[in-house]
Amino acid sequence: MVEWHSTILIVRSARQYSIISQRTVALQCGSMAKYGVLTLLITGALIGLVDARYSHVACQVVENKWCTVQRLRISARTDVRSLVFPDDRYERIRIGQYYDFVNTDSTIVIFSGELFYRMRRVRYLQMNGVRMVGLDMPDTVIELDVADNWLSRVYIDPDRSYSLRKLIMRNNHLTSISSFKYLNMLEELDLSDNLLHAVNFDVFSFMPYIRVLNLARNRIFSATAGNGVISLGYLEEANLAENQLSKLDVGVWLFPSLRMLNLTGNPIKRLNLSSQQSFPRLKMVLL
């Protein structure tokens, strides 16, 4: 007599499924004629149970090597445990609504390290307007665009080495960027339209390759330089427009590559940029 109840189990892991499959195969070999059809039915049901445990994330649209994934709903860190990204061919992934002809609107409240682990091949990542409030900074991404979210918490591990060259965090809720000093490969940084009040330019001295810096439309009333001279040899553009700066101590700035400085919309009354040593290539100052 065959005890079928030994094979009817709730499948909680791939290992359990493997064990169950082995039992099914043994049973099939011993009773092929009598139980073959029933065995196939049970095996199919078990596969269905395993597949139901995972949520496969696929590309909804592929354009110019960008994969825009189907709709995602992640409201907590634990929501990613069942996600599988089978399309590991793509280095460029978009998550969010980017097209009028298809609904790919997504919600990722927390972008965790565990979620990024499931897409480790990605080097260019865009997640615009996905209602994100928290982000674990991915370490192998080269360009990251998380504009138009609700980001107020960004975790950057001081013990990791980050490959990030371009970071766009425009239109979020950031109030502090002190931990950004660990992103020392950055070349472009856009933090416009956030909630920054005070900025210590010391943080940018840890980014020796920074070329473009955008801090426009925050609430910055203080831009200090720490205890010494801030030297940024590659900085070409600095945008601090539409803030609340009444003074700016540029005497401690050493920006030999700076070409454009935008300070429009600030209540600055006097600014001394006459130093040829500090700003030898400065061509445009907007006040």
mmCIF file of C-alpha atoms in Angstrom, residues 65-283:
data_model
loop_
_atom_site.group_PDB
_atom_site.id
_atom_site.type_symbol
_atom_site.label_atom_id
_atom_site.label_comp_id
_atom_site.label_asym_id
_atom_site.label_seq_id
_atom_site.Cartn_x
_atom_site.Cartn_y
_atom_site.Cartn_z
ATOM 1 C CA LYS A 65 19.467 48.260 -23.299
ATOM 2 C CA TRP A 66 17.267 49.490 -20.423
ATOM 3 C CA CYS A 67 15.006 46.961 -18.736
ATOM 4 C CA THR A 68 11.895 48.535 -17.185
ATOM 5 C CA VAL A 69 10.542 45.933 -14.798
ATOM 6 C CA GLN A 70 6.933 45.047 -14.147
ATOM 7 C CA ARG A 71 5.017 46.560 -11.242
ATOM 8 C CA LEU A 72 6.600 45.998 -7.828
ATOM 9 C CA ARG A 73 5.153 46.486 -4.359
ATOM 10 C CA ILE A 74 7.720 46.545 -1.555
ATOM 11 C CA SER A 75 6.591 48.163 1.678
ATOM 12 C CA ALA A 76 9.029 46.488 4.105
ATOM 13 C CA ARG A 77 12.450 44.836 4.099
ATOM 14 C CA THR A 78 10.882 41.389 4.441
ATOM 15 C CA ASP A 79 8.891 41.804 1.217
ATOM 16 C CA VAL A 80 11.933 40.956 -0.918
ATOM 17 C CA ARG A 81 12.532 37.419 0.356
ATOM 18 C CA SER A 82 10.427 35.824 -2.359
ATOM 19 C CA LEU A 83 11.588 38.018 -5.264
ATOM 20 C CA VAL A 84 13.554 36.490 -8.120
ATOM 21 C CA PHE A 85 15.101 38.524 -10.951
ATOM 22 C CA PRO A 86 15.560 35.975 -13.742
ATOM 23 C CA ASP A 87 16.727 38.568 -16.304
ATOM 24 C CA ASP A 88 20.328 38.901 -15.185
ATOM 25 C CA ARG A 89 21.407 39.911 -18.696
ATOM 26 C CA TYR A 90 20.670 43.573 -18.064
ATOM 27 C CA GLU A 91 23.069 46.052 -16.495
ATOM 28 C CA ARG A 92 20.510 48.867 -16.805
ATOM 29 C CA ILE A 93 17.257 48.627 -14.859
ATOM 30 C CA ARG A 94 14.396 51.071 -14.397
ATOM 31 C CA ILE A 95 11.766 50.694 -11.699
ATOM 32 C CA GLY A 96 8.811 53.074 -11.818
ATOM 33 C CA GLN A 97 6.455 54.678 -14.333
ATOM 34 C CA TYR A 98 8.344 55.709 -17.477
ATOM 35 C CA TYR A 99 5.875 55.056 -20.308
ATOM 36 C CA ASP A 100 2.330 56.110 -21.204
ATOM 37 C CA PHE A 101 1.421 52.887 -22.972
ATOM 38 C CA VAL A 102 2.081 50.433 -20.126
ATOM 39 C CA ASN A 103 1.565 50.521 -16.366
ATOM 40 C CA THR A 104 4.848 49.905 -14.567
ATOM 41 C CA ASP A 105 4.081 52.104 -11.552
ATOM 42 C CA SER A 106 5.896 50.648 -8.554
ATOM 43 C CA THR A 107 6.265 51.205 -4.833
ATOM 44 C CA ILE A 108 9.576 50.550 -3.087
ATOM 45 C CA VAL A 109 9.347 52.097 0.369
ATOM 46 C CA ILE A 110 12.674 50.572 1.433
ATOM 47 C CA PHE A 111 15.444 49.777 -1.041
ATOM 48 C CA SER A 112 17.459 47.349 1.062
ATOM 49 C CA GLY A 113 20.764 45.620 0.573
ATOM 50 C CA GLU A 114 18.872 42.339 0.387
ATOM 51 C CA LEU A 115 16.856 43.644 -2.559
ATOM 52 C CA PHE A 116 19.979 44.840 -4.367
ATOM 53 C CA TYR A 117 21.586 41.427 -3.808
ATOM 54 C CA ARG A 118 18.933 40.035 -6.145
ATOM 55 C CA MET A 119 20.090 42.322 -8.961
ATOM 56 C CA ARG A 120 23.856 42.324 -8.475
ATOM 57 C CA ARG A 121 24.597 42.550 -12.193
ATOM 58 C CA VAL A 122 23.011 46.005 -12.408
ATOM 59 C CA ARG A 123 25.369 48.945 -12.924
ATOM 60 C CA TYR A 124 22.869 51.645 -13.919
ATOM 61 C CA LEU A 125 19.734 51.916 -11.793
ATOM 62 C CA GLN A 126 16.791 54.329 -11.993
ATOM 63 C CA MET A 127 13.967 54.358 -9.435
ATOM 64 C CA ASN A 128 12.014 57.579 -9.895
ATOM 65 C CA GLY A 129 8.732 58.288 -8.126
ATOM 66 C CA VAL A 130 8.473 54.951 -6.313
ATOM 67 C CA ARG A 131 7.601 56.488 -2.900
ATOM 68 C CA MET A 132 10.937 55.504 -1.395
ATOM 69 C CA VAL A 133 11.749 56.715 2.130
ATOM 70 C CA GLY A 134 14.811 54.583 2.944
ATOM 71 C CA LEU A 135 17.825 53.477 0.910
ATOM 72 C CA ASP A 136 20.764 51.160 1.555
ATOM 73 C CA MET A 137 23.340 52.524 -0.866
ATOM 74 C CA PRO A 138 24.260 49.839 -3.447
ATOM 75 C CA ASP A 139 28.007 49.386 -3.678
ATOM 76 C CA THR A 140 28.526 48.180 -7.270
ATOM 77 C CA VAL A 141 26.193 50.571 -9.112
ATOM 78 C CA ILE A 142 27.957 53.189 -11.244
ATOM 79 C CA GLU A 143 24.988 55.535 -11.796
ATOM 80 C CA LEU A 144 22.003 55.797 -9.453
ATOM 81 C CA ASP A 145 18.925 57.964 -10.047
ATOM 82 C CA VAL A 146 16.361 58.070 -7.220
ATOM 83 C CA ALA A 147 14.841 61.475 -7.976
ATOM 84 C CA ASP A 148 11.266 62.385 -7.041
ATOM 85 C CA ASN A 149 10.907 60.195 -3.971
ATOM 86 C CA TRP A 150 10.463 60.792 -0.232
ATOM 87 C CA LEU A 151 13.967 59.807 0.833
ATOM 88 C CA SER A 152 14.956 60.918 4.302
ATOM 89 C CA ARG A 153 17.175 57.985 5.352
ATOM 90 C CA VAL A 154 20.235 56.859 3.395
ATOM 91 C CA TYR A 155 22.548 54.221 4.843
ATOM 92 C CA ILE A 156 26.136 54.245 3.565
ATOM 93 C CA ASP A 157 28.448 51.624 5.051
ATOM 94 C CA PRO A 158 31.835 53.168 5.949
ATOM 95 C CA ASP A 159 33.481 49.751 5.589
ATOM 96 C CA ARG A 160 32.408 49.250 1.978
ATOM 97 C CA SER A 161 34.035 50.475 -1.221
ATOM 98 C CA TYR A 162 31.511 52.190 -3.504
ATOM 99 C CA SER A 163 31.760 52.357 -7.295
ATOM 100 C CA LEU A 164 29.219 55.164 -7.661
ATOM 101 C CA ARG A 165 30.183 57.859 -10.190
ATOM 102 C CA LYS A 166 26.865 59.656 -10.662
ATOM 103 C CA LEU A 167 24.168 60.135 -8.014
ATOM 104 C CA ILE A 168 20.864 61.917 -8.634
ATOM 105 C CA MET A 169 18.739 62.472 -5.517
ATOM 106 C CA ARG A 170 16.790 65.485 -6.718
ATOM 107 C CA ASN A 171 13.446 66.253 -5.052
ATOM 108 C CA ASN A 172 13.625 64.201 -1.866
ATOM 109 C CA HIS A 173 13.498 64.913 1.878
ATOM 110 C CA LEU A 174 17.177 64.772 2.825
ATOM 111 C CA THR A 175 18.287 66.870 5.791
ATOM 112 C CA SER A 176 21.841 65.563 6.230
ATOM 113 C CA ILE A 177 24.583 64.338 3.890
ATOM 114 C CA SER A 178 27.468 63.786 6.323
ATOM 115 C CA SER A 179 27.728 60.076 5.452
ATOM 116 C CA PHE A 180 28.128 60.887 1.745
ATOM 117 C CA LYS A 181 31.862 61.360 2.326
ATOM 118 C CA TYR A 182 32.260 57.605 1.850
ATOM 119 C CA LEU A 183 31.168 57.942 -1.785
ATOM 120 C CA ASN A 184 34.664 58.941 -2.777
ATOM 121 C CA MET A 185 34.414 57.973 -6.465
ATOM 122 C CA LEU A 186 31.598 60.434 -7.205
ATOM 123 C CA GLU A 187 31.923 62.704 -10.232
ATOM 124 C CA GLU A 188 28.377 64.116 -10.373
ATOM 125 C CA LEU A 189 26.093 64.776 -7.413
ATOM 126 C CA ASP A 190 22.600 66.271 -7.672
ATOM 127 C CA LEU A 191 20.952 67.042 -4.316
ATOM 128 C CA SER A 192 18.716 69.850 -5.539
ATOM 129 C CA ASP A 193 15.208 70.285 -4.129
ATOM 130 C CA ASN A 194 15.836 68.684 -0.752
ATOM 131 C CA LEU A 195 15.587 69.963 2.831
ATOM 132 C CA LEU A 196 19.235 70.708 3.622
ATOM 133 C CA HIS A 197 19.777 73.603 6.041
ATOM 134 C CA ALA A 198 23.518 73.548 6.691
ATOM 135 C CA VAL A 199 26.268 72.094 4.526
ATOM 136 C CA ASN A 200 29.850 71.509 5.565
ATOM 137 C CA PHE A 201 31.941 71.481 2.399
ATOM 138 C CA ASP A 202 34.357 69.189 4.197
ATOM 139 C CA VAL A 203 32.179 66.293 3.056
ATOM 140 C CA PHE A 204 33.048 67.036 -0.573
ATOM 141 C CA SER A 205 36.780 67.033 0.126
ATOM 142 C CA PHE A 206 36.474 63.238 0.371
ATOM 143 C CA MET A 207 35.278 63.210 -3.264
ATOM 144 C CA PRO A 208 38.470 64.093 -5.153
ATOM 145 C CA TYR A 209 36.909 63.484 -8.598
ATOM 146 C CA ILE A 210 33.721 65.521 -8.164
ATOM 147 C CA ARG A 211 33.053 67.645 -11.274
ATOM 148 C CA VAL A 212 29.405 68.707 -10.949
ATOM 149 C CA LEU A 213 27.728 69.652 -7.672
ATOM 150 C CA ASN A 214 24.085 70.745 -7.508
ATOM 151 C CA LEU A 215 22.644 71.949 -4.180
ATOM 152 C CA ALA A 216 20.032 74.296 -5.643
ATOM 153 C CA ARG A 217 16.616 74.905 -4.083
ATOM 154 C CA ASN A 218 17.307 73.633 -0.603
ATOM 155 C CA ARG A 219 17.056 75.722 2.573
ATOM 156 C CA ILE A 220 20.773 76.220 3.059
ATOM 157 C CA PHE A 221 21.615 79.196 5.245
ATOM 158 C CA SER A 222 25.115 78.022 6.184
ATOM 159 C CA ALA A 223 27.866 76.649 3.940
ATOM 160 C CA THR A 224 30.980 76.193 6.046
ATOM 161 C CA ALA A 225 34.387 74.780 5.198
ATOM 162 C CA GLY A 226 35.404 72.997 8.359
ATOM 163 C CA ASN A 227 38.788 73.872 9.797
ATOM 164 C CA GLY A 228 40.885 74.320 6.678
ATOM 165 C CA VAL A 229 41.077 74.934 2.955
ATOM 166 C CA ILE A 230 38.688 72.921 0.772
ATOM 167 C CA SER A 231 40.510 71.796 -2.345
ATOM 168 C CA LEU A 232 38.497 70.243 -5.189
ATOM 169 C CA GLY A 233 40.764 69.977 -8.186
ATOM 170 C CA TYR A 234 38.184 68.687 -10.697
ATOM 171 C CA LEU A 235 35.078 70.682 -9.718
ATOM 172 C CA GLU A 236 33.751 72.537 -12.788
ATOM 173 C CA GLU A 237 30.168 73.481 -11.819
ATOM 174 C CA ALA A 238 28.731 74.421 -8.435
ATOM 175 C CA ASN A 239 25.045 75.317 -8.156
ATOM 176 C CA LEU A 240 23.752 76.760 -4.875
ATOM 177 C CA ALA A 241 20.885 78.780 -6.370
ATOM 178 C CA GLU A 242 17.622 79.493 -4.537
ATOM 179 C CA ASN A 243 18.892 78.976 -1.002
ATOM 180 C CA GLN A 244 19.128 81.285 2.025
ATOM 181 C CA LEU A 245 22.827 82.114 1.997
ATOM 182 C CA SER A 246 23.656 85.614 3.183
ATOM 183 C CA LYS A 247 27.411 85.058 3.125
ATOM 184 C CA LEU A 248 29.849 82.599 1.646
ATOM 185 C CA ASP A 249 33.430 82.205 2.778
ATOM 186 C CA VAL A 250 35.048 81.460 -0.570
ATOM 187 C CA GLY A 251 38.440 82.464 0.801
ATOM 188 C CA VAL A 252 39.000 78.875 1.920
ATOM 189 C CA TRP A 253 37.941 77.401 -1.429
ATOM 190 C CA LEU A 254 40.590 76.144 -3.814
ATOM 191 C CA PHE A 255 38.742 75.152 -6.990
ATOM 192 C CA PRO A 256 41.248 75.454 -9.870
ATOM 193 C CA SER A 257 38.881 73.895 -12.463
ATOM 194 C CA LEU A 258 35.709 75.802 -11.489
ATOM 195 C CA ARG A 259 34.049 77.412 -14.525
ATOM 196 C CA MET A 260 30.511 78.172 -13.321
ATOM 197 C CA LEU A 261 29.191 79.232 -9.913
ATOM 198 C CA ASN A 262 25.437 79.783 -9.565
ATOM 199 C CA LEU A 263 24.289 81.723 -6.492
ATOM 200 C CA THR A 264 21.073 83.262 -7.858
ATOM 201 C CA GLY A 265 18.198 83.662 -5.437
ATOM 202 C CA ASN A 266 20.391 84.033 -2.328
ATOM 203 C CA PRO A 267 20.502 87.172 -0.132
ATOM 204 C CA ILE A 268 24.283 87.502 -0.557
ATOM 205 C CA LYS A 269 25.348 91.147 -0.454
ATOM 206 C CA ARG A 270 29.074 90.836 -1.082
ATOM 207 C CA LEU A 271 31.295 88.159 -2.583
ATOM 208 C CA ASN A 272 35.032 88.273 -3.254
ATOM 209 C CA LEU A 273 36.074 85.977 -6.091
ATOM 210 C CA SER A 274 39.145 87.904 -7.178
ATOM 211 C CA SER A 275 41.693 85.256 -6.233
ATOM 212 C CA GLN A 276 43.305 83.980 -9.425
ATOM 213 C CA GLN A 277 44.957 81.204 -7.480
ATOM 214 C CA SER A 278 41.686 79.817 -6.123
ATOM 215 C CA PHE A 279 39.533 80.227 -9.257
ATOM 216 C CA PRO A 280 41.850 80.578 -12.279
ATOM 217 C CA ARG A 281 39.267 79.230 -14.778
ATOM 218 C CA LEU A 282 36.113 80.827 -13.432
ATOM 219 C CA LYS A 283 34.142 82.251 -16.372
#
